[in-house]
PDB file of C-alpha atoms in Angstrom:
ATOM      1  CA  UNK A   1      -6.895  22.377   4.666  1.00 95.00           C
ATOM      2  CA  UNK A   2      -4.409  19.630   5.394  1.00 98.00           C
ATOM      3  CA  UNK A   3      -2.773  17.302   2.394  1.00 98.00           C
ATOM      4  CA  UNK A   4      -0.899  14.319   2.589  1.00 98.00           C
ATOM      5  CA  UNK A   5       1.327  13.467  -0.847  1.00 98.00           C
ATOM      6  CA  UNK A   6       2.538  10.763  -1.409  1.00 98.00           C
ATOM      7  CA  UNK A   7       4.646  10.082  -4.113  1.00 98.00           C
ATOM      8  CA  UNK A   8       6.477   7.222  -5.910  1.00 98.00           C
ATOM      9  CA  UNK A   9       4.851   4.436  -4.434  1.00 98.00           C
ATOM     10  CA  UNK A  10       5.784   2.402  -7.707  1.00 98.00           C
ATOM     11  CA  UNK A  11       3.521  -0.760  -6.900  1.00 98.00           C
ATOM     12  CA  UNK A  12       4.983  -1.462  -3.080  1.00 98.00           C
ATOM     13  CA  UNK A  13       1.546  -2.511  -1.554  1.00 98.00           C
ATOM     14  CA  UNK A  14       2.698  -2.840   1.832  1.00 98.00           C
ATOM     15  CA  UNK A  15       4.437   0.429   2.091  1.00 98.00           C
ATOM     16  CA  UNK A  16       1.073   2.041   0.744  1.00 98.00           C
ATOM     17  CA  UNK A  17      -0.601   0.109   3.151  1.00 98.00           C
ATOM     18  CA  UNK A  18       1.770   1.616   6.593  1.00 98.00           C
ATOM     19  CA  UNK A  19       1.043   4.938   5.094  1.00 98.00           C
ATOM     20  CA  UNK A  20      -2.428   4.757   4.623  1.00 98.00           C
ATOM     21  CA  UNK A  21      -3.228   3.354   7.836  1.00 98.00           C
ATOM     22  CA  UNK A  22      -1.065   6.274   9.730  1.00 98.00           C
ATOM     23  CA  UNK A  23      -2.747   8.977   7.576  1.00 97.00           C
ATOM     24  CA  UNK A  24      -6.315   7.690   8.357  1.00 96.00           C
ATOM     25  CA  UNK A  25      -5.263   8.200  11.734  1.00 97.00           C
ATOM     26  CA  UNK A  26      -4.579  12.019  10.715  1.00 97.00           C
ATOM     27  CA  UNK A  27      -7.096  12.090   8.726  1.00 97.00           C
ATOM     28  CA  UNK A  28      -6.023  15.000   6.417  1.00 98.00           C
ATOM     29  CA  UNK A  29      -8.209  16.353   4.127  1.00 97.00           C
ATOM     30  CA  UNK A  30      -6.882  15.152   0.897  1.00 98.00           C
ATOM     31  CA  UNK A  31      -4.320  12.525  -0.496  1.00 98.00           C
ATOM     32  CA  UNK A  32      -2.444  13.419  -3.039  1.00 98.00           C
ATOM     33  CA  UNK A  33      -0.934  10.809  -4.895  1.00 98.00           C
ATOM     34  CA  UNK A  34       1.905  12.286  -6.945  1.00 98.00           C
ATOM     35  CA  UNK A  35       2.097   9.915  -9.798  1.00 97.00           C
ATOM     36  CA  UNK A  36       4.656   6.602 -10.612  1.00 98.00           C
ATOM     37  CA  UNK A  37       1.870   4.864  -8.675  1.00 98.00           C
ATOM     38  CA  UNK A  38       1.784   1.266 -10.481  1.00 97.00           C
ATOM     39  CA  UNK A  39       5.082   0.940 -12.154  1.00 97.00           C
ATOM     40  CA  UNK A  40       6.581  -2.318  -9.419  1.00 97.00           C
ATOM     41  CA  UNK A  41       5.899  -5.863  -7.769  1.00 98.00           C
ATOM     42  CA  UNK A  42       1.678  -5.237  -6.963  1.00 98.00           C
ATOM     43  CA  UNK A  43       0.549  -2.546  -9.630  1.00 98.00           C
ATOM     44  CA  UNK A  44      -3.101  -4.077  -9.922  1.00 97.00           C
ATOM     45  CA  UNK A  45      -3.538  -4.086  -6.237  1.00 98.00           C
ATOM     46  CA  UNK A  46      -1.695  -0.979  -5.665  1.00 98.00           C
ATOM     47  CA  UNK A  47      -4.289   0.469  -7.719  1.00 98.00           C
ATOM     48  CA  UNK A  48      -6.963  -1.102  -6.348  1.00 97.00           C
ATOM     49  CA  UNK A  49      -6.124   0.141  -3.245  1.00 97.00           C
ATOM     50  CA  UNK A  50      -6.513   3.423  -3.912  1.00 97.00           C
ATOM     51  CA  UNK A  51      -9.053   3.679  -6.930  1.00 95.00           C
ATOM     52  CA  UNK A  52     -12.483   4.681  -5.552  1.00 87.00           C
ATOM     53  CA  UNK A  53     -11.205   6.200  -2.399  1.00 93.00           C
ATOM     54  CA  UNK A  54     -13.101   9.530  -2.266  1.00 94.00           C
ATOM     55  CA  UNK A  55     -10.063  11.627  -0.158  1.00 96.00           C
ATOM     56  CA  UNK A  56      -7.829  10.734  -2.987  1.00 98.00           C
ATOM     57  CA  UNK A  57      -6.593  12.626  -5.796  1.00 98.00           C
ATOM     58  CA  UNK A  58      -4.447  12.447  -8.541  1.00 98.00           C
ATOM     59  CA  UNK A  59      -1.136  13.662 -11.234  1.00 98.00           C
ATOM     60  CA  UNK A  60       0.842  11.507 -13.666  1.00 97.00           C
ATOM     61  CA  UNK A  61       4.263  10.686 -13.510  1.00 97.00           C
ATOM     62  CA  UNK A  62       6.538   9.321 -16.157  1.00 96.00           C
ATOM     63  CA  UNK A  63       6.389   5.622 -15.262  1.00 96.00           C
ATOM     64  CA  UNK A  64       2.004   6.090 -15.282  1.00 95.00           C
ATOM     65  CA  UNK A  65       2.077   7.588 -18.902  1.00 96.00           C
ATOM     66  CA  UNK A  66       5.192   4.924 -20.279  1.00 93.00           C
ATOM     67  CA  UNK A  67       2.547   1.749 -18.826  1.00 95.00           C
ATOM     68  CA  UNK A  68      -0.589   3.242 -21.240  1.00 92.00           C
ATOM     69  CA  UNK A  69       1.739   4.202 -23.894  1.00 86.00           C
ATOM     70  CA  UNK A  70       1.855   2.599 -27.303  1.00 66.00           C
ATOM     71  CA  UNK A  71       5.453   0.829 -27.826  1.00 56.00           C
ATOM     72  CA  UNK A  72       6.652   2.183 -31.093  1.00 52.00           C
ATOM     73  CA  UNK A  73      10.319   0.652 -30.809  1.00 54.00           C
ATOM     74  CA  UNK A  74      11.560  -3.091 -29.657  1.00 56.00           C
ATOM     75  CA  UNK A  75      12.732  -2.563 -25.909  1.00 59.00           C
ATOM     76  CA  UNK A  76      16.542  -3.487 -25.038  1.00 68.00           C
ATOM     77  CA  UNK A  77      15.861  -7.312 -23.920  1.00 67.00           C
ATOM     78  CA  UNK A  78      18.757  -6.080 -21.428  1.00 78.00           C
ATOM     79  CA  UNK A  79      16.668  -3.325 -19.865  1.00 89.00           C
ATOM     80  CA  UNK A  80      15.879  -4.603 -16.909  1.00 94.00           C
ATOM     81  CA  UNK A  81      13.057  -1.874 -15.866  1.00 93.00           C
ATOM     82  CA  UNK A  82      11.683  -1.975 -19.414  1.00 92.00           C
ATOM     83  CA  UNK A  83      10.712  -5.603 -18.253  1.00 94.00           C
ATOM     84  CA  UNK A  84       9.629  -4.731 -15.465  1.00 95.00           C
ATOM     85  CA  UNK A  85       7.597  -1.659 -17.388  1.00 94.00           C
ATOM     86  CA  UNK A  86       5.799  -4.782 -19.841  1.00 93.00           C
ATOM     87  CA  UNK A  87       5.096  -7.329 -16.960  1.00 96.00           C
ATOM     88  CA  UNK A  88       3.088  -4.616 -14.803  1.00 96.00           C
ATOM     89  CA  UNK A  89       1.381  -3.498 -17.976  1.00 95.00           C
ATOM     90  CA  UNK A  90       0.409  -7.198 -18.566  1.00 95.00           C
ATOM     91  CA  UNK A  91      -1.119  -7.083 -14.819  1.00 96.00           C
ATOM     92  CA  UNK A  92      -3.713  -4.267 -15.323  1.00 96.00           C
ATOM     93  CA  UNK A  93      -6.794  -4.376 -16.608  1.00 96.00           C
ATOM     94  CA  UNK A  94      -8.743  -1.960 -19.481  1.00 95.00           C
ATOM     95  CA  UNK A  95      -9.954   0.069 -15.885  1.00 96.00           C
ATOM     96  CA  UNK A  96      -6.904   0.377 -14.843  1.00 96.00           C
ATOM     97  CA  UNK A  97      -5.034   1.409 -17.777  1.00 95.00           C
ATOM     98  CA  UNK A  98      -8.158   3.626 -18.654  1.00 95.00           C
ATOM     99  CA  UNK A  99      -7.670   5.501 -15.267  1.00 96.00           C
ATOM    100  CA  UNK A 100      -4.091   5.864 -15.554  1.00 97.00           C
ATOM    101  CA  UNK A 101      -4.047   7.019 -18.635  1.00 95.00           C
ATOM    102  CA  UNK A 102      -6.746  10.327 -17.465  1.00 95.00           C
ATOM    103  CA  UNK A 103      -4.298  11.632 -15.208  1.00 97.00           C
ATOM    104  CA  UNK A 104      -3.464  15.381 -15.090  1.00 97.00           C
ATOM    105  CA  UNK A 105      -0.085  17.000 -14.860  1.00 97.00           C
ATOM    106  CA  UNK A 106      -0.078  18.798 -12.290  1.00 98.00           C
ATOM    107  CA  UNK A 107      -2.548  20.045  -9.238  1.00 98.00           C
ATOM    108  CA  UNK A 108      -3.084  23.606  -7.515  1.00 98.00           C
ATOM    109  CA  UNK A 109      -4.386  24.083  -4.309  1.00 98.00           C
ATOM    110  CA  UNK A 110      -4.132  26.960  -1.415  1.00 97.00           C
ATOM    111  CA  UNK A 111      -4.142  25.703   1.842  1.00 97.00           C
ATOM    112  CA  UNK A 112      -3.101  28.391   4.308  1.00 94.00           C
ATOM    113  CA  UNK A 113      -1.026  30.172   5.804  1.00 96.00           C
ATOM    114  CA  UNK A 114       1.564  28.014   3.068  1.00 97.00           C
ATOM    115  CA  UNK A 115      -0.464  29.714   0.023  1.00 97.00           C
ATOM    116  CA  UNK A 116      -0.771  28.394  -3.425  1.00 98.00           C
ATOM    117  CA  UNK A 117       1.336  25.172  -3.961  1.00 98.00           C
ATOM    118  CA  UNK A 118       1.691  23.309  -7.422  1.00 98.00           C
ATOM    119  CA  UNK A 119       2.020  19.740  -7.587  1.00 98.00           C
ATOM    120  CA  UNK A 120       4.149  18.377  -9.974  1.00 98.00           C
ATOM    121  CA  UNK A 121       5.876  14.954 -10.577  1.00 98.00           C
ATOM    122  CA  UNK A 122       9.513  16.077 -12.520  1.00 97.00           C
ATOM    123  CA  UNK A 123       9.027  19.311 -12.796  1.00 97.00           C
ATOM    124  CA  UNK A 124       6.747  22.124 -13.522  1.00 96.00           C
ATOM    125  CA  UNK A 125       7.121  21.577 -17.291  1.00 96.00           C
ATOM    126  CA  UNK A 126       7.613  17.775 -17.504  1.00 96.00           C
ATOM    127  CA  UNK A 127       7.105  14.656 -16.118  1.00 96.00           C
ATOM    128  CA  UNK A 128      10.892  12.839 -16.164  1.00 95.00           C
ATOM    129  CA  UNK A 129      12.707  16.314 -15.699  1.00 96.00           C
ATOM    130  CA  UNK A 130      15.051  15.715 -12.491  1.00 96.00           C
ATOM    131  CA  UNK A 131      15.183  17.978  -9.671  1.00 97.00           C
ATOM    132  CA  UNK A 132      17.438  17.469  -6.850  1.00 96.00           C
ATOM    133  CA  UNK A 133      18.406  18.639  -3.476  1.00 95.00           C
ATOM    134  CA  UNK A 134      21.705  19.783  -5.404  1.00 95.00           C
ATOM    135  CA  UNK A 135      19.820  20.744  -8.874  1.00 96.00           C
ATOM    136  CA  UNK A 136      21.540  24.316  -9.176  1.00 95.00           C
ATOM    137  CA  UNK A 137      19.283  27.189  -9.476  1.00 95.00           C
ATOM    138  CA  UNK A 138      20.393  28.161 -12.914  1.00 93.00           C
ATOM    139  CA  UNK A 139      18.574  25.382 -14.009  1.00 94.00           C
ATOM    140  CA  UNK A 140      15.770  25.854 -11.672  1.00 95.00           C
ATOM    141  CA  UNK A 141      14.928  29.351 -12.996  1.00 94.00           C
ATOM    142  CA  UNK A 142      14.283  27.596 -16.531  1.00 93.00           C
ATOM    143  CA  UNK A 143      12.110  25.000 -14.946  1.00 94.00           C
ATOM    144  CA  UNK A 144       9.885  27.811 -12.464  1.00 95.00           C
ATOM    145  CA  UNK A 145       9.629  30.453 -16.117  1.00 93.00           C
ATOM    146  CA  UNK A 146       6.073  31.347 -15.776  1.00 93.00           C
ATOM    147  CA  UNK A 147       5.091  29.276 -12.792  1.00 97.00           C
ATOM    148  CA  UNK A 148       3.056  31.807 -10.426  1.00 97.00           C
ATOM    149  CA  UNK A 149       2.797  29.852  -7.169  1.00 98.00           C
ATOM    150  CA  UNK A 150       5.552  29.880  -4.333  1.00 97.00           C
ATOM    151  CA  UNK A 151       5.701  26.735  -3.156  1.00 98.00           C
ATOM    152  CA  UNK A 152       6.584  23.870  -5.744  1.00 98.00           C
ATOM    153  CA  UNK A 153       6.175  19.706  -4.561  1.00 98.00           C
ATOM    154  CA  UNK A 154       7.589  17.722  -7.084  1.00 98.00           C
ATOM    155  CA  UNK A 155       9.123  14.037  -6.806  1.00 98.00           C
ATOM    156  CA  UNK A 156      10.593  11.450  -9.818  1.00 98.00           C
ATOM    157  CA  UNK A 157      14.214  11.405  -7.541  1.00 97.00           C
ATOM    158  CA  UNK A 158      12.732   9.386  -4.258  1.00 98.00           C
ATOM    159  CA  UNK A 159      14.956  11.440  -1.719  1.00 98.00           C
ATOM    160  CA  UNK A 160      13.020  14.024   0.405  1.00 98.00           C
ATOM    161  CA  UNK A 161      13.939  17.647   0.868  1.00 98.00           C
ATOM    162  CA  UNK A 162      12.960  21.250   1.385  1.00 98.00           C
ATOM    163  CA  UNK A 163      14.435  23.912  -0.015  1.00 97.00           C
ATOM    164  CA  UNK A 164      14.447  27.671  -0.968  1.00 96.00           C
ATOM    165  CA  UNK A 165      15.889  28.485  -4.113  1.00 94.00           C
ATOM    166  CA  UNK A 166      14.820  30.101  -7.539  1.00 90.00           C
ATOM    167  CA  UNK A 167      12.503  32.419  -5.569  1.00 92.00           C
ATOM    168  CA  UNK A 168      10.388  29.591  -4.552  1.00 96.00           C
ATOM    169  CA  UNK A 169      10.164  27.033  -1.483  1.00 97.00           C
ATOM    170  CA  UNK A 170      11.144  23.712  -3.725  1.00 98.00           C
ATOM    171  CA  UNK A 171       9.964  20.260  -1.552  1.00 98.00           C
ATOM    172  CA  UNK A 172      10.171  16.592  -2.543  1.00 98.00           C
ATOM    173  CA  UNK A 173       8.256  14.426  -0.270  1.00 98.00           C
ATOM    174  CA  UNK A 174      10.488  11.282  -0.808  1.00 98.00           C
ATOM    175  CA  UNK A 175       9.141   8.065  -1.630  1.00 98.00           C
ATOM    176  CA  UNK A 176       6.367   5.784  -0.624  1.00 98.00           C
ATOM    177  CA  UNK A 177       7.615   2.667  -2.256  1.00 98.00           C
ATOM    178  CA  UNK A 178      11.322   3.086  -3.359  1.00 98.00           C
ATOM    179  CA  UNK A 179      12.947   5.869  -1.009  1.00 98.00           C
ATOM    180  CA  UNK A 180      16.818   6.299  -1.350  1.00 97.00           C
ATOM    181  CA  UNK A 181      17.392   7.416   1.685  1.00 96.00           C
ATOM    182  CA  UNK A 182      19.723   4.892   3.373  1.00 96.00           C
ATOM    183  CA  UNK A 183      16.739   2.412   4.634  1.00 96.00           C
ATOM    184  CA  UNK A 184      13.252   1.602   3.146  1.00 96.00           C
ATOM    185  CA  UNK A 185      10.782   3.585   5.103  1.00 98.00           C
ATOM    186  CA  UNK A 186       7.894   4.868   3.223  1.00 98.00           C
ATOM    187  CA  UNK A 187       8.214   8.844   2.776  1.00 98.00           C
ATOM    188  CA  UNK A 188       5.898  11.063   2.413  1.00 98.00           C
ATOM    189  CA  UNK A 189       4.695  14.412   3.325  1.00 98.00           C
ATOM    190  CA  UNK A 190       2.214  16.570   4.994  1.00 98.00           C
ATOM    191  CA  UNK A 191       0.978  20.271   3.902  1.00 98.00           C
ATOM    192  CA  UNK A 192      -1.321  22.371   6.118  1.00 97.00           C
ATOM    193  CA  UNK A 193      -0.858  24.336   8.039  1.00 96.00           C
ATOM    194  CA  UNK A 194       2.947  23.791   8.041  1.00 98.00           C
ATOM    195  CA  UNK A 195       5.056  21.569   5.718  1.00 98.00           C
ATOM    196  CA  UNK A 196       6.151  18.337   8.020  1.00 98.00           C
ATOM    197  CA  UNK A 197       8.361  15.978   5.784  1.00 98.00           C
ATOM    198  CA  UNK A 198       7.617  12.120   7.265  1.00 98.00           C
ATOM    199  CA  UNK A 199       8.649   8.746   7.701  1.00 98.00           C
ATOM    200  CA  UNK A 200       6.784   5.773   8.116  1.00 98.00           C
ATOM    201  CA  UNK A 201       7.926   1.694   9.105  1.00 98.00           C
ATOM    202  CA  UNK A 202       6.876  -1.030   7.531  1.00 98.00           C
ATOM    203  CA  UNK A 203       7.798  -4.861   7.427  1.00 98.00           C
ATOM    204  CA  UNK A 204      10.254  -4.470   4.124  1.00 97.00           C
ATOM    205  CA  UNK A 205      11.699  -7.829   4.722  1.00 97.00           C
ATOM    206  CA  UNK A 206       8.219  -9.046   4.799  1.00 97.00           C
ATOM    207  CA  UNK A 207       7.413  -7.114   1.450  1.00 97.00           C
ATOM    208  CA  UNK A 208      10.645  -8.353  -0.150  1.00 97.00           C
ATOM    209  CA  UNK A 209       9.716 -12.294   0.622  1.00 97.00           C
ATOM    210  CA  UNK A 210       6.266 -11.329  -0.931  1.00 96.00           C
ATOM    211  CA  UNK A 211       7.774 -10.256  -4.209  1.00 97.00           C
ATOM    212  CA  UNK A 212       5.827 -12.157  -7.043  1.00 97.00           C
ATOM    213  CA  UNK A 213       8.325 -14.602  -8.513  1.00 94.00           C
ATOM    214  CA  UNK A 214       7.410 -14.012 -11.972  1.00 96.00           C
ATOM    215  CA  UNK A 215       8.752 -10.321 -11.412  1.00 97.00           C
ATOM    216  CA  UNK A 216      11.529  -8.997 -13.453  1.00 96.00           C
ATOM    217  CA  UNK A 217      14.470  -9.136 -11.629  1.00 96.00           C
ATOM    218  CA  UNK A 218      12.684 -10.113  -7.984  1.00 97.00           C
ATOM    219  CA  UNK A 219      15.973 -10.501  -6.264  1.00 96.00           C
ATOM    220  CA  UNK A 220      17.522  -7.406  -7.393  1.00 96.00           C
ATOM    221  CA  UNK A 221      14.391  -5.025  -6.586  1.00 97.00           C
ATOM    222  CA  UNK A 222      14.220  -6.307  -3.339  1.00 97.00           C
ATOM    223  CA  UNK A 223      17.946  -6.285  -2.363  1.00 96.00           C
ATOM    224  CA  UNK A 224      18.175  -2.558  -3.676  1.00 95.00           C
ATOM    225  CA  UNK A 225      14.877  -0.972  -2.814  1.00 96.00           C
ATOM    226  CA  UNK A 226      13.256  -2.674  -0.385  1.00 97.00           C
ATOM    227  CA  UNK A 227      16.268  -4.155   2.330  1.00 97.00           C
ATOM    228  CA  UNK A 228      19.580  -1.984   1.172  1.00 96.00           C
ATOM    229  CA  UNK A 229      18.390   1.046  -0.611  1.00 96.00           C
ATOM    230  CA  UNK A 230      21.186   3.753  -1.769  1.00 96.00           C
ATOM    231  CA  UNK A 231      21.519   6.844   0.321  1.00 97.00           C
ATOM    232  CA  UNK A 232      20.178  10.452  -0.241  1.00 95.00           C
ATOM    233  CA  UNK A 233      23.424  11.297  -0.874  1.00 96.00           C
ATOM    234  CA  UNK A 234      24.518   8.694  -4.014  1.00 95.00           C
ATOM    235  CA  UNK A 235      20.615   8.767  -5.345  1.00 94.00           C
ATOM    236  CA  UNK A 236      20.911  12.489  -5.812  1.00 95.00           C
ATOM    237  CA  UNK A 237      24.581  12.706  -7.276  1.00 96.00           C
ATOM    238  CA  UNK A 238      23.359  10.037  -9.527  1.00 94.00           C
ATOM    239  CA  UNK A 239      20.203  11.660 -10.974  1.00 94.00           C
ATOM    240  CA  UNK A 240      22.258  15.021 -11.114  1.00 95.00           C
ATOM    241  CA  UNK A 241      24.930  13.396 -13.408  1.00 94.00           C
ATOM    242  CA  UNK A 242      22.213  12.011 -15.183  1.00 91.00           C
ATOM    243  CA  UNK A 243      20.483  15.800 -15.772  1.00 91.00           C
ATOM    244  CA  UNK A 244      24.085  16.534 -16.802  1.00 86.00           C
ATOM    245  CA  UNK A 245      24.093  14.030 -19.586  1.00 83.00           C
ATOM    246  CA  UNK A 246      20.953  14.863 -20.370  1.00 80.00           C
ATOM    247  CA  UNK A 247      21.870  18.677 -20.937  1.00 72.00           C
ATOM    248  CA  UNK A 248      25.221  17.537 -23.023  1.00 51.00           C
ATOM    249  CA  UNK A 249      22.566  15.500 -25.502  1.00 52.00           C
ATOM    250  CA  UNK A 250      24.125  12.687 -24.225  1.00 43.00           C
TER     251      UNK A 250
END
C-alpha cells in the first residue's frame, strides 16, 4: 500500500492542482489529506476539487473545525487571519461546511514494511498542538502517552521533516499550499514502501495574480506565502516560541 499526504493546502488551488496531477501520475493508493484544507484564497473550489474523489481520504485540522464553528466572542477587527477565517466561511456552502465539519481526528493505517502509522494534524492529542523539527522530546513523550503506533505524520507547522525521537519515527510532510521552507513549492509526502518527503513546482506568481481581490489581506498572503515565504529555519523557531508561550499560560 502506497499513501500520498498532503497536508495544509489551506485553499491554494493551484498548488493542489501541481500535486494532484504528479500523484495521478504515481498513482498511489490513497490520498490523505491531512486537514487545514479550505482555510485561504479558493476554499469552495479547493473543496470541490477534492470532494467526491474516491482515492481520497480525510482528518481535521484546526483551521477545518474554527470555519464550522459557532463564533461565541466578537473577533479582533485587527486579526487579520480571523478575516480571512469569516470571508472563506462566507464562500462555502451547507455541503461544504456539512463535510468539513464530519471529519475525524486522526487515521491508522499499516502499509508495510513502515508498519502502523497514525495520522494526525497537531498532534496525537490535539489539533493546534505544535510540533517541530526542534520540539524537544520532553515534550514529545507527553504528546506520544498512550499512542501505540511507531511512526507518527502530523503537520499544523508547514516545514517538512523526519525524525526519530520519543521512541517513535516523528514526520511532517510540509505544506501543499503555504510551505515555509524558503520558496513556495507544494510539499508533500509519500508512504509505502519507504517514506520519500517531496516537492512539487507550480506557477506561484501565477497563483498570487489570481488571488480574489475581495480576500483579506490579498497582497500580504501572496507576498509571504506564495512569492517570499519564511524559511524552515524562522517558521520553526517561531512556532517553538509560540509552544513556549503557550506552556508559560501566556
Amino acid at each position: 500500500m502506497r499513501i500520498a499526504a498532503l497536508y495544509d493546502v489551506h485553499g491554494n488551488l493551484d498548488a493542489l492542482d501541481a500535486v494532484l496531477a504528479e500523484i495521478d501520475r504515481l498513482r498511489p493508493d490513497l490520498i490523505l489529506l491531512g486537514g487545514d484544507i479550505a482555510l485561504g484564497p479558493m476554499p469552495r473550489q479547493t473543496l470541490d476539487r477534492l470532494i467526491g474523489r474516491k482515492d481520497a481520504v480525510y482528518i481535521r485540522g484546526n483551521a477545518d473545525r474554527e470555519l464550522v464553528e459557532e463564533l461565541d466572542t466578537v473577533p479582533d477587527p485587527g486579526d487579520l487571519w480571523a478575516a480571512r477565517g469569516r470571508w472563506a466561511r462566507d464562500q462555502l456552502t451547507p455541503r461544504h461546511r456539512a463535510f468539513l465539519a464530519h471529519l475525524p481526528a486522526t487515521a491508522e493505517y499499516q502499509i508495510d514494511p513502515l508498519g502502523a502509522i497514525l495520522f494526525c494534524h497537531g498532534s496525537p492529542r490535539s489539533d493546534e498542538e505544535i510540533i517541530t523539527r526542534l520540539t524537544p522530546e520532553s515534550r514529545l513523550q507527553e504528546m506520544f502517552a498512550g499512542v501505540a503506533q511507531p511512526l507518527v505524520v502530523c503537520g499544523h507547522t508547514h516545514v517538512q521533516f523526519d525524525r526519530q525521537v520519543a521512541g517513535k519515527r516523528l514526520v511532517n510532510p510540509g505544506s501543499v499550499g503555504m510551505p515555509y521552507e524558503g520558496s513556495p513549492d507544494a510539499r508533500w509526502a509519500l508512504f509505502g514502501p519507504a517514506v520519500e518527503l517531496r516537492r512539487t513546482p507550480y506557477d506561484s506568481s501565477g497563483a498570487a495574480a489570481r488571488l480574489p481581490g475581495d480576500f483579506p489581506g490579498a497582497e500580504e498572503f501572496a507576498r509571504k506565502y506564495l512569492l517570499h515565504p519564511p524559511t524552515a529555519s524562522e517558521a520553526s523557531e517561531f512556532f517553538e516560541r509560540m509552544a513556549e508561550r503557550r506552556g508559560h499560560g501566556e
